[in-house]
Short mmCIF file of C-alpha atoms in Angstrom, two decimals:
data_model
loop_
_atom_site.label_atom_id
_atom_site.label_comp_id
_atom_site.label_asym_id
_atom_site.label_seq_id
_atom_site.Cartn_x
_atom_site.Cartn_y
_atom_site.Cartn_z
CA MET A 71 1.60 9.32 2.42
CA LYS A 72 4.19 6.72 1.42
CA LYS A 73 3.33 6.91 -2.28
CA MET A 74 3.70 10.66 -2.10
CA SER A 75 7.36 10.34 -1.14
CA ILE A 76 8.06 8.02 -4.08
CA LEU A 77 6.28 10.42 -6.42
CA PHE A 78 8.32 13.35 -5.13
CA THR A 79 11.58 11.46 -5.61
CA LEU A 80 10.65 10.83 -9.23
CA ILE A 81 9.51 14.41 -9.74
CA LEU A 82 12.73 15.78 -8.30
CA PHE A 83 14.80 13.41 -10.44
CA VAL A 84 13.04 14.55 -13.61
CA ILE A 85 13.29 18.24 -12.69
CA LEU A 86 17.01 18.11 -12.07
CA MET A 87 17.95 15.86 -14.99
CA PRO A 88 20.63 17.31 -17.27
CA GLU A 89 19.18 19.51 -19.98
CA CYS A 90 20.44 19.81 -23.51
CA LYS A 91 21.23 23.51 -24.02
CA GLY A 92 22.77 23.32 -27.45
CA GLU A 93 26.19 24.10 -25.97
CA PRO A 94 29.40 22.15 -26.61
CA GLY A 95 29.13 18.66 -25.14
CA HIS A 96 31.41 16.61 -22.97
CA GLU A 97 34.20 14.14 -23.68
CA ILE A 98 35.95 12.42 -20.81
CA SER A 99 38.44 9.82 -21.96
CA PHE A 100 39.89 7.44 -19.40
CA ARG A 101 42.21 4.50 -19.01
CA ILE A 102 42.05 2.09 -16.10
CA ASN A 103 45.29 0.10 -15.99
CA GLY A 104 44.72 -3.53 -15.08
CA LEU A 105 41.10 -3.56 -16.30
CA SER A 106 39.73 -4.91 -19.57
CA ASP A 107 36.41 -5.72 -21.21
CA SER A 108 34.42 -4.48 -18.19
CA SER A 109 31.67 -1.95 -17.60
CA VAL A 110 32.65 1.41 -16.11
CA TYR A 111 30.03 3.92 -15.01
CA LEU A 112 29.89 7.70 -14.86
CA ALA A 113 27.70 8.63 -11.90
CA TYR A 114 26.80 11.81 -10.11
CA HIS A 115 25.52 12.95 -6.73
CA LEU A 116 22.03 14.37 -6.34
CA GLY A 117 21.69 15.28 -2.70
CA ASP A 118 22.31 12.19 -0.61
CA ARG A 119 21.81 9.80 -3.53
CA GLN A 120 23.86 8.78 -6.54
CA TYR A 121 22.65 8.13 -10.07
CA ILE A 122 24.31 6.60 -13.15
CA ARG A 123 24.75 9.05 -16.01
CA ASP A 124 26.53 6.86 -18.56
CA THR A 125 28.02 3.38 -19.06
CA VAL A 126 31.02 2.35 -21.15
CA VAL A 127 32.61 -1.05 -21.72
CA VAL A 128 36.39 -0.57 -21.74
CA ASP A 129 38.57 -2.22 -24.35
CA SER A 130 41.41 -4.65 -23.72
CA ASN A 131 43.67 -1.75 -22.63
CA GLY A 132 41.15 -0.47 -20.09
CA SER A 133 40.33 2.58 -22.22
CA GLY A 134 36.97 4.20 -22.83
CA ILE A 135 35.23 7.55 -23.42
CA PHE A 136 32.21 9.13 -21.78
CA SER A 137 30.86 11.59 -24.34
CA GLY A 138 27.71 13.36 -25.36
CA ASP A 139 26.37 16.41 -27.19
CA GLU A 140 25.02 18.01 -24.04
CA THR A 141 26.99 19.83 -21.37
CA LEU A 142 26.89 18.04 -18.03
CA PRO A 143 25.57 20.01 -15.05
CA GLU A 144 28.50 20.93 -12.83
CA GLY A 145 29.12 19.04 -9.60
CA ILE A 146 30.91 16.07 -8.06
CA TYR A 147 30.81 13.00 -10.31
CA MET A 148 32.19 9.50 -9.86
CA ILE A 149 33.78 6.96 -12.15
CA VAL A 150 32.67 3.63 -10.77
CA LEU A 151 34.81 0.56 -11.43
CA PRO A 152 34.06 -3.14 -10.99
CA GLY A 153 34.17 -4.36 -7.41
CA ASN A 154 32.36 -1.27 -6.11
CA ARG A 155 35.51 0.83 -6.43
CA TYR A 156 35.23 4.42 -7.51
CA PHE A 157 36.97 7.78 -7.53
CA GLU A 158 35.47 11.25 -7.59
CA LEU A 159 36.11 14.03 -10.07
CA LEU A 160 34.77 17.51 -10.62
CA ILE A 161 32.72 18.40 -13.67
CA SER A 162 33.06 22.13 -14.21
CA ASP A 163 32.91 24.37 -17.29
CA ASP A 164 35.77 22.54 -19.08
CA GLN A 165 34.38 19.11 -19.92
CA GLU A 166 36.98 17.77 -22.32
CA PHE A 167 39.84 16.03 -20.51
CA SER A 168 41.36 12.63 -19.79
CA VAL A 169 42.07 10.63 -16.67
CA SER A 170 44.06 7.49 -15.90
CA CYS A 171 44.64 5.33 -12.84
CA SER A 172 45.31 1.80 -11.69
CA HIS A 173 42.35 -0.44 -11.01
CA ASP A 174 43.99 -1.76 -7.84
CA ASP A 175 44.82 1.66 -6.36
CA ALA A 176 42.84 4.35 -8.14
CA PHE A 177 43.24 7.06 -5.48
CA ASN A 178 47.03 7.02 -5.29
CA THR A 179 47.62 6.58 -9.04
CA LEU A 180 45.08 9.08 -10.33
CA GLU A 181 46.31 11.48 -13.03
CA PHE A 182 44.38 14.07 -15.03
CA SER A 183 45.32 15.70 -18.32
CA GLY A 184 43.59 18.82 -19.60
CA SER A 185 41.73 19.51 -16.35
CA GLU A 186 43.54 21.85 -13.99
CA ILE A 187 40.66 21.87 -11.52
CA ASN A 188 40.75 18.07 -11.16
CA THR A 189 44.51 18.09 -10.72
CA ARG A 190 44.01 20.57 -7.89
CA PHE A 191 41.06 18.56 -6.53
CA MET A 192 43.20 15.41 -6.44
CA GLU A 193 46.01 17.27 -4.66
CA TYR A 194 43.55 18.71 -2.16
CA GLN A 195 42.05 15.27 -1.42
CA LYS A 196 45.42 13.68 -0.76
CA ASN A 197 46.55 16.53 1.50
CA TRP A 198 43.24 16.54 3.35
CA VAL A 199 43.33 12.78 3.96
CA ALA A 200 46.86 13.10 5.38
CA MET A 201 45.77 15.93 7.68
CA GLN A 202 42.73 13.98 8.84
CA GLN A 203 44.89 10.96 9.62
CA LYS A 204 47.20 13.12 11.73
CA ALA A 205 44.24 14.63 13.59
CA SER A 206 42.81 11.15 14.18
CA ALA A 207 46.14 9.93 15.56
CA ILE A 208 46.20 12.81 18.05
CA GLY A 209 42.62 12.03 19.05
CA LYS A 210 43.50 8.40 19.73
CA ARG A 211 46.49 9.47 21.86
CA ILE A 212 44.19 11.72 23.89
CA LEU A 213 41.93 8.76 24.63
CA VAL A 214 44.87 6.58 25.65
CA ASN A 215 46.29 9.30 27.93
CA SER A 216 42.99 10.50 29.37
CA GLN A 217 44.23 9.88 32.95
CA ASN A 218 47.61 11.57 32.44
CA ARG A 219 47.06 15.30 32.96
CA ASP A 220 50.46 16.45 31.66
CA SER A 221 50.18 14.37 28.50
CA LEU A 222 46.57 15.43 28.06
CA ASN A 223 47.45 19.11 28.24
CA LEU A 224 50.24 18.69 25.70
CA LEU A 225 48.07 16.65 23.33
CA SER A 226 45.21 19.15 23.61
CA VAL A 227 47.58 21.88 22.45
CA LEU A 228 48.68 19.69 19.52
CA GLN A 229 45.05 18.98 18.66
CA LYS A 230 44.16 22.69 18.54
CA GLU A 231 47.24 23.41 16.44
CA GLN A 232 46.28 20.68 13.99
CA GLU A 233 42.72 22.00 13.78
CA GLN A 234 44.03 25.49 12.99
CA LYS A 235 46.37 24.06 10.34
CA MET A 236 43.43 22.29 8.70
CA ILE A 237 41.28 25.42 8.75
CA GLY A 238 44.19 27.43 7.36
CA TYR A 239 44.66 24.90 4.58
CA LEU A 240 40.99 25.10 3.62
CA ARG A 241 41.19 28.87 3.45
CA GLN A 242 44.32 28.65 1.31
CA VAL A 243 42.68 26.24 -1.15
CA GLU A 244 39.59 28.43 -1.29
CA GLU A 245 41.65 31.54 -2.01
CA ASN A 246 43.75 29.81 -4.70
CA ASN A 247 40.65 28.53 -6.48
CA ARG A 248 38.31 31.46 -5.97
CA GLY A 249 35.31 31.33 -8.26
CA ASN A 250 35.59 27.71 -9.36
CA LEU A 251 33.77 24.62 -8.09
CA LEU A 252 36.62 23.48 -5.85
CA SER A 253 36.46 26.80 -4.01
CA VAL A 254 32.72 26.33 -3.45
CA LEU A 255 33.24 22.84 -2.01
CA VAL A 256 36.13 23.79 0.26
CA ARG A 257 34.44 26.95 1.53
CA ALA A 258 31.45 24.85 2.59
CA MET A 259 33.72 22.90 4.95
CA LEU A 260 34.92 25.98 6.81
CA PRO A 261 33.47 26.45 10.30
CA VAL A 262 31.47 29.55 11.19
CA GLU A 263 33.74 32.42 12.21
CA PRO A 264 33.69 32.68 16.03
CA HIS A 265 32.17 35.78 17.60
CA ASP A 266 33.26 37.49 20.81
CA PHE A 267 30.36 38.39 23.10
CA ASN A 268 30.70 41.17 25.67
CA ILE A 269 29.22 39.63 28.83
CA ASP A 270 29.79 40.95 32.32
CA PRO A 271 31.85 38.21 34.04
CA GLY A 272 30.21 39.20 37.33
CA ASN A 273 26.79 38.26 36.02
CA PRO A 274 25.68 35.06 37.81
CA LEU A 275 24.06 33.94 34.53
CA ALA A 276 27.13 34.70 32.42
CA ASP A 277 27.70 31.08 31.33
CA SER A 278 24.05 30.58 30.40
CA LEU A 279 23.93 33.88 28.52
CA ARG A 280 27.10 33.00 26.61
CA TRP A 281 25.68 29.59 25.67
CA VAL A 282 22.43 31.10 24.38
CA MET A 283 24.20 33.84 22.45
CA GLU A 284 26.71 31.44 20.91
CA TYR A 285 23.94 29.00 20.00
CA ASN A 286 21.84 31.67 18.29
CA TYR A 287 24.89 33.11 16.51
CA ASN A 288 26.01 29.72 15.17
CA LYS A 289 22.45 28.85 14.14
CA ASN A 290 21.90 32.15 12.36
CA HIS A 291 25.24 31.86 10.52
CA TYR A 292 25.10 28.10 9.86
CA PHE A 293 24.78 28.54 6.08
CA ASP A 294 27.21 31.45 5.75
CA ASN A 295 29.76 29.39 3.83
CA LEU A 296 27.22 27.89 1.44
CA ASN A 297 25.91 29.93 -1.46
CA LEU A 298 22.34 28.68 -1.48
CA ASN A 299 21.76 30.16 -4.91
CA ASP A 300 24.51 28.06 -6.50
CA GLU A 301 22.82 25.06 -8.12
CA ARG A 302 26.16 23.27 -8.46
CA LEU A 303 25.62 22.28 -4.81
CA LEU A 304 22.73 20.07 -5.89
CA ARG A 305 25.14 17.61 -7.48
CA THR A 306 27.21 17.29 -4.35
CA PRO A 307 26.38 15.68 -1.00
CA LEU A 308 27.01 18.99 0.78
CA LEU A 309 23.59 20.66 0.67
CA SER A 310 21.70 17.53 1.69
CA SER A 311 24.05 16.77 4.59
CA ARG A 312 23.93 20.37 5.81
CA LEU A 313 20.14 20.46 5.69
CA SER A 314 19.94 17.18 7.60
CA ALA A 315 22.42 18.28 10.28
CA PHE A 316 20.75 21.69 10.66
CA PHE A 317 17.18 20.47 11.04
CA THR A 318 18.16 17.43 13.12
CA ASN A 319 20.96 18.60 15.40
CA VAL A 320 20.97 22.40 15.41
CA VAL A 321 17.40 23.68 15.41
CA ILE A 322 15.32 23.05 18.54
CA GLN A 323 12.73 20.43 17.58
CA ALA A 324 9.72 22.62 18.32
CA PRO A 325 7.39 23.56 15.44
CA ASP A 326 7.69 27.31 16.01
CA SER A 327 11.49 27.16 15.98
CA ILE A 328 11.56 24.94 12.89
CA ASN A 329 8.99 27.01 11.00
CA SER A 330 10.96 30.19 11.61
CA GLU A 331 14.09 28.58 10.15
CA ILE A 332 12.15 27.25 7.16
CA ASP A 333 11.02 30.82 6.38
CA ARG A 334 14.62 32.00 6.52
CA LEU A 335 15.90 29.12 4.38
CA ILE A 336 13.25 29.57 1.69
CA THR A 337 14.15 33.25 1.48
CA MET A 338 17.84 32.37 1.07
CA THR A 339 17.09 29.97 -1.81
CA SER A 340 14.66 32.25 -3.64
CA GLY A 341 17.37 33.39 -6.09
CA ASN A 342 17.70 29.99 -7.78
CA TYR A 343 14.64 28.06 -8.92
CA LYS A 344 16.25 24.61 -8.92
CA VAL A 345 17.78 25.05 -5.47
CA PHE A 346 14.40 26.22 -4.19
CA GLN A 347 12.77 23.13 -5.70
CA TYR A 348 15.30 20.80 -4.13
CA VAL A 349 15.04 22.41 -0.69
CA ALA A 350 11.24 22.41 -0.86
CA VAL A 351 11.10 18.70 -1.68
CA TRP A 352 13.77 17.91 0.92
CA LEU A 353 11.80 19.72 3.62
CA PHE A 354 8.59 17.98 2.61
CA ASN A 355 10.09 14.49 2.73
CA HIS A 356 12.13 15.12 5.88
CA PHE A 357 9.20 16.29 8.00
CA ARG A 358 6.67 13.94 6.41
CA GLU A 359 8.83 11.05 7.60
CA SER A 360 9.52 12.54 11.04
CA SER A 361 8.39 10.51 14.06
CA ILE A 362 8.77 13.47 16.43
CA MET A 363 5.48 14.51 17.99
CA GLY A 364 4.34 17.92 16.83
CA HIS A 365 6.15 17.91 13.51
CA ASP A 366 2.83 17.57 11.71
CA ALA A 367 2.49 21.33 12.35
CA VAL A 368 5.64 21.79 10.28
CA MET A 369 4.09 19.70 7.50
CA VAL A 370 1.03 21.95 7.53
CA LYS A 371 3.24 25.02 7.20
CA ILE A 372 5.29 23.55 4.33
CA ALA A 373 2.13 22.50 2.51
CA ASP A 374 0.42 25.87 2.98
CA ASP A 375 3.39 28.11 2.25
CA ILE A 376 4.97 26.20 -0.65
CA TYR A 377 2.71 23.60 -2.22
CA LEU A 378 -0.87 24.70 -1.75
CA SER A 379 0.10 28.34 -2.32
CA GLY A 380 1.03 27.53 -5.93
CA LYS A 381 4.79 28.01 -5.57
CA ALA A 382 5.46 24.31 -6.25
CA ASP A 383 4.52 24.45 -9.91
CA TRP A 384 6.33 21.16 -10.60
CA VAL A 385 3.65 18.96 -8.97
CA THR A 386 0.42 17.73 -10.51
CA LYS A 387 -3.10 18.87 -9.64
CA GLU A 388 -3.87 15.33 -8.48
CA PHE A 389 -0.97 15.46 -6.06
CA LEU A 390 -2.09 18.82 -4.68
CA THR A 391 -5.65 17.59 -4.26
CA ASP A 392 -4.48 14.56 -2.27
CA LEU A 393 -2.06 16.68 -0.25
CA GLU A 394 -4.77 19.17 0.67
CA LYS A 395 -6.99 16.35 1.93
CA GLN A 396 -4.18 14.97 4.08
CA ILE A 397 -3.27 18.38 5.47
CA ASN A 398 -6.88 19.19 6.31
CA LEU A 399 -6.95 16.07 8.46
CA LEU A 400 -3.99 17.42 10.43
CA ARG A 401 -5.21 20.97 11.01
CA PRO A 402 -7.81 20.34 13.77
CA ASN A 403 -5.55 18.17 15.96
CA LEU A 404 -2.18 19.88 16.03
CA ILE A 405 -0.37 20.04 19.36
CA GLY A 406 -1.59 23.10 21.25
CA MET A 407 -4.97 23.20 19.50
CA PRO A 408 -8.21 23.02 21.54
CA ALA A 409 -9.64 19.53 21.18
CA GLN A 410 -12.96 19.19 19.42
CA ASN A 411 -15.73 18.37 21.90
CA LEU A 412 -17.29 14.91 21.53
CA ILE A 413 -20.86 14.35 22.71
CA MET A 414 -22.08 10.80 22.19
CA ASP A 415 -23.88 7.79 23.57
CA SER A 416 -22.04 5.57 26.03
CA PHE A 417 -21.86 2.03 27.38
CA ASN A 418 -23.95 3.10 30.38
CA GLY A 419 -26.75 4.34 28.14
CA ASN A 420 -26.45 8.04 28.86
CA TYR A 421 -24.81 10.71 26.74
CA VAL A 422 -21.32 11.81 27.68
CA SER A 423 -19.35 14.92 26.75
CA LEU A 424 -15.61 15.17 26.53
CA TYR A 425 -15.72 18.72 27.88
CA ASP A 426 -17.70 17.64 30.97
CA ILE A 427 -14.61 15.90 32.32
CA GLU A 428 -13.13 17.97 35.16
CA LYS A 429 -9.78 16.32 35.60
CA ASP A 430 -6.22 17.57 35.29
CA TYR A 431 -5.72 15.45 32.17
CA THR A 432 -7.84 13.35 29.83
CA VAL A 433 -6.59 10.39 27.83
CA LEU A 434 -8.63 10.13 24.63
CA TYR A 435 -8.38 6.65 23.16
CA PHE A 436 -9.73 5.43 19.80
CA TRP A 437 -9.90 1.65 19.44
CA GLU A 438 -11.67 -1.40 17.99
CA PRO A 439 -12.36 -4.83 19.54
CA ASP A 440 -10.94 -6.75 16.55
CA CYS A 441 -7.88 -4.59 15.95
CA GLY A 442 -4.71 -6.64 16.54
CA PHE A 443 -2.68 -3.80 18.03
CA CYS A 444 -5.69 -2.68 20.07
CA LYS A 445 -5.80 -6.12 21.70
CA GLU A 446 -2.31 -5.38 23.02
CA THR A 447 -2.84 -1.72 23.87
CA THR A 448 -6.30 -1.77 25.45
CA PRO A 449 -5.42 -4.19 28.30
CA LYS A 450 -2.30 -2.15 29.07
CA LEU A 451 -4.39 1.01 29.35
CA ARG A 452 -6.96 -0.82 31.50
CA ASP A 453 -4.24 -2.00 33.90
CA LEU A 454 -2.90 1.56 34.13
CA TYR A 455 -6.31 3.17 34.65
CA GLY A 456 -6.36 2.72 38.42
CA GLU A 457 -3.11 4.65 38.76
CA LEU A 458 -4.33 7.33 36.34
CA LYS A 459 -7.61 7.79 38.19
CA GLU A 460 -5.82 8.28 41.50
CA ASP A 461 -3.69 10.92 39.79
CA ASN A 462 -6.76 12.92 38.64
CA ILE A 463 -6.59 11.64 35.07
CA GLU A 464 -9.64 10.36 33.18
CA VAL A 465 -9.84 8.05 30.18
CA PHE A 466 -12.43 8.70 27.44
CA THR A 467 -12.55 5.93 24.85
CA VAL A 468 -14.26 5.90 21.47
CA CYS A 469 -14.91 2.61 19.71
CA THR A 470 -14.68 3.04 15.95
CA THR A 471 -16.67 -0.06 15.02
CA ALA A 472 -20.43 -0.02 14.38
CA GLU A 473 -21.07 -3.46 15.94
CA ARG A 474 -22.66 -2.64 19.30
CA GLU A 475 -22.97 -6.24 20.55
CA GLU A 476 -19.33 -6.94 19.80
CA TRP A 477 -18.32 -3.69 21.52
CA GLU A 478 -20.41 -4.35 24.65
CA GLU A 479 -19.24 -7.96 24.89
CA TYR A 480 -15.59 -6.90 24.69
CA ILE A 481 -16.11 -4.30 27.43
CA ARG A 482 -17.72 -6.86 29.75
CA ASN A 483 -15.24 -9.65 29.05
CA ASN A 484 -12.23 -7.36 29.57
CA ASN A 485 -13.48 -5.30 32.53
CA LEU A 486 -13.43 -1.99 30.70
CA GLY A 487 -16.52 -0.50 32.32
CA SER A 488 -14.74 1.78 34.79
CA TRP A 489 -13.69 4.48 32.35
CA ILE A 490 -15.89 6.42 29.90
CA ASN A 491 -16.84 4.27 26.91
CA GLY A 492 -18.11 6.49 24.08
CA TRP A 493 -20.29 5.14 21.28
CA ASP A 494 -20.92 6.92 17.97
CA PRO A 495 -21.51 4.26 15.29
CA GLU A 496 -22.89 6.78 12.77
CA ARG A 497 -19.95 9.10 13.42
CA ARG A 498 -22.18 12.13 13.91
CA THR A 499 -19.44 13.83 15.90
CA ASN A 500 -17.14 13.51 12.88
CA TYR A 501 -14.40 12.36 15.26
CA ALA A 502 -12.48 10.64 12.45
CA PHE A 503 -11.92 14.05 10.82
CA PHE A 504 -11.27 16.11 13.92
CA TYR A 505 -8.82 13.58 15.35
CA ASN A 506 -7.47 12.13 12.09
CA VAL A 507 -8.52 8.59 12.98
CA GLN A 508 -7.23 6.63 10.01
CA ALA A 509 -5.99 3.69 12.05
CA THR A 510 -6.32 2.31 15.55
CA PRO A 511 -5.20 2.34 18.27
CA LEU A 512 -4.81 6.09 18.54
CA LEU A 513 -4.20 7.94 21.78
CA TYR A 514 -4.32 11.64 22.65
CA ILE A 515 -3.62 13.48 25.91
CA LEU A 516 -5.58 16.64 26.74
CA ASP A 517 -4.94 19.08 29.57
CA ARG A 518 -7.60 20.42 31.95
CA GLU A 519 -8.73 23.03 29.38
CA LYS A 520 -8.95 20.26 26.75
CA LYS A 521 -5.98 21.50 24.80
CA ILE A 522 -4.13 18.79 22.87
CA ILE A 523 -0.73 18.30 24.47
CA ALA A 524 0.22 14.87 23.09
CA LYS A 525 -0.85 12.52 20.31
CA LYS A 526 0.05 9.13 18.87
CA ILE A 527 1.68 8.26 22.17
CA GLY A 528 2.12 4.78 23.66
CA VAL A 529 0.49 3.66 26.89
CA GLU A 530 3.90 3.27 28.51
CA ASP A 531 4.62 6.94 27.80
CA ILE A 532 1.47 8.39 29.38
CA VAL A 533 2.71 8.66 32.97
CA PRO A 534 6.23 9.97 32.15
CA PHE A 535 4.77 12.52 29.75
CA ILE A 536 2.22 13.84 32.23
CA GLU A 537 4.83 13.96 35.00
CA ASN A 538 7.07 16.10 32.80
CA HIS A 539 4.15 18.27 31.74
CA ARG A 540 3.19 18.92 35.34
CA LYS A 541 6.78 19.74 36.17
CA TYR A 542 7.18 22.38 33.48
CA TYR A 543 3.67 23.73 32.89
CA ASN A 544 1.82 23.52 36.21
#
C-alpha cells in the first residue's frame, strides 16, 4: 500500500491548500540586513511537514514583499533565508505588517511593525528560550552531582521551582493573549492539571492503584489543552506531534485500546471538517506504516469506520475500491481470529488437515523453493524443528509454487520431510486469501484451538513468543 500513502499525502495537501475567499489579501514586507539579490521563501507548517507558499528575490537593500489577493490560513509560518536559516512568525487575522532582522542573527535582531501578536510571539520565544536554558543548566548540575545527596536534594528543589516558573509563565502568556493564535499555541504546551486520588494508604495495592488511576486520568485528559476543532492547529507542528506522542507513547499498543481512543478522537474532531480530514489521514498513514503485530486490526477499523463508510468524501472511488480489497485480505487473519482450516494433499501422499493437529501450538509456514528469503528462513526453521517438536509444537508448511517436482526435490535435498508439508497447487483451499499470502516467507503461530496468536514473525522469535504466551495465557 505504498502508493496509497503517496496518494493520501497529495490529497491532504490539495484539501488543505489556502482558498481564495474574496477577503482582503496579505502583504508582508520585510528587510533582511546584510542580504541582497537572493531568494527568500515564505513557508508554512502542515502537520510535521513544511511547504513553500511564496518566493521573493530581495533587492540590493535586502527588501521584499510577500503579497497576494487571498487571505492566508492562520498558523505558524517561516521566512526562510539562504543558508537554511529561518525564523518563525504567526499569521493571524491581521496580515498586513512588516518585519526586519539581520541575516547573521535573525532571532536576536527580529523586529515587527504593525503586528502586535508577532511582537508578543517574539518576546515569548526569547523568554522561553532563556527559561529552557536555565532548566537545562539545572539538569546538567543534577547529573554531575548525582552521588552527592545534599546537592541533589537542593538541585531537585531548584528544578521543581523552575518547572513551576515555566508553567506559570505559560499561563500568564495564555491569559494575556486569550483568544488569539499565540494563546492557542501556548495553552497546548501546558501539562494536564494533576488530580488527587483518594486511595487508602493501608491498601497493599495502593501504589499500583494510583499508577493505574493516574495513567487513565492523564490519557483521558491528554488533549484537554488542545481545541481539536480549531483548524489553525493544522498549520502548526503541534497537532501532529501530539497525535504521534499519544498513539506511540501513551496508549497501550493493543488494538482494542487503540480503537477505543480513535473513537474518542474522531468524536472530538467532528466539529471541524478539515481537522477531521487531517486526523483521519494521519491515523490511516500512521497505522498503515506500523510494524507492530496486531495493528492491522486498527487499519480495518479505520477503513470501516471512516473510509468505507463514506465519511472520507475526499478520496476517489478507485482508491476506495483498492482499499476495500486490501482490507478484505486482512479480515480473516487478524490476531485473535480462528484460523481457517486447510485440508490439502501432502508430501507423503495423504491428505492433511490443519485442525487435525493436536499440539499446544502450530507454526504455519508459507514458502517457495526459489524464494531468496525463503532459502534463508526455511533452513533456520528446519534446524529449530527438533526443539519445537519436543516442546509439543508442530510445523505445517504450505508451498505456494505449482511445480511439484521442484517442491519434492527441495524437500529431499534439505531434509524437510519431518514436519507436515502441505501441497495445494490449484489453491482450492484459497489459503492466499484467508492468510493474506502476497509474499513469502510468511509465518503464523496458532494456539491449541487454532486461534491466530502471531503473524509475520521471524523464526528467531518463535520460541521467545511461545514462552511468553505460555507464561501469561496458560
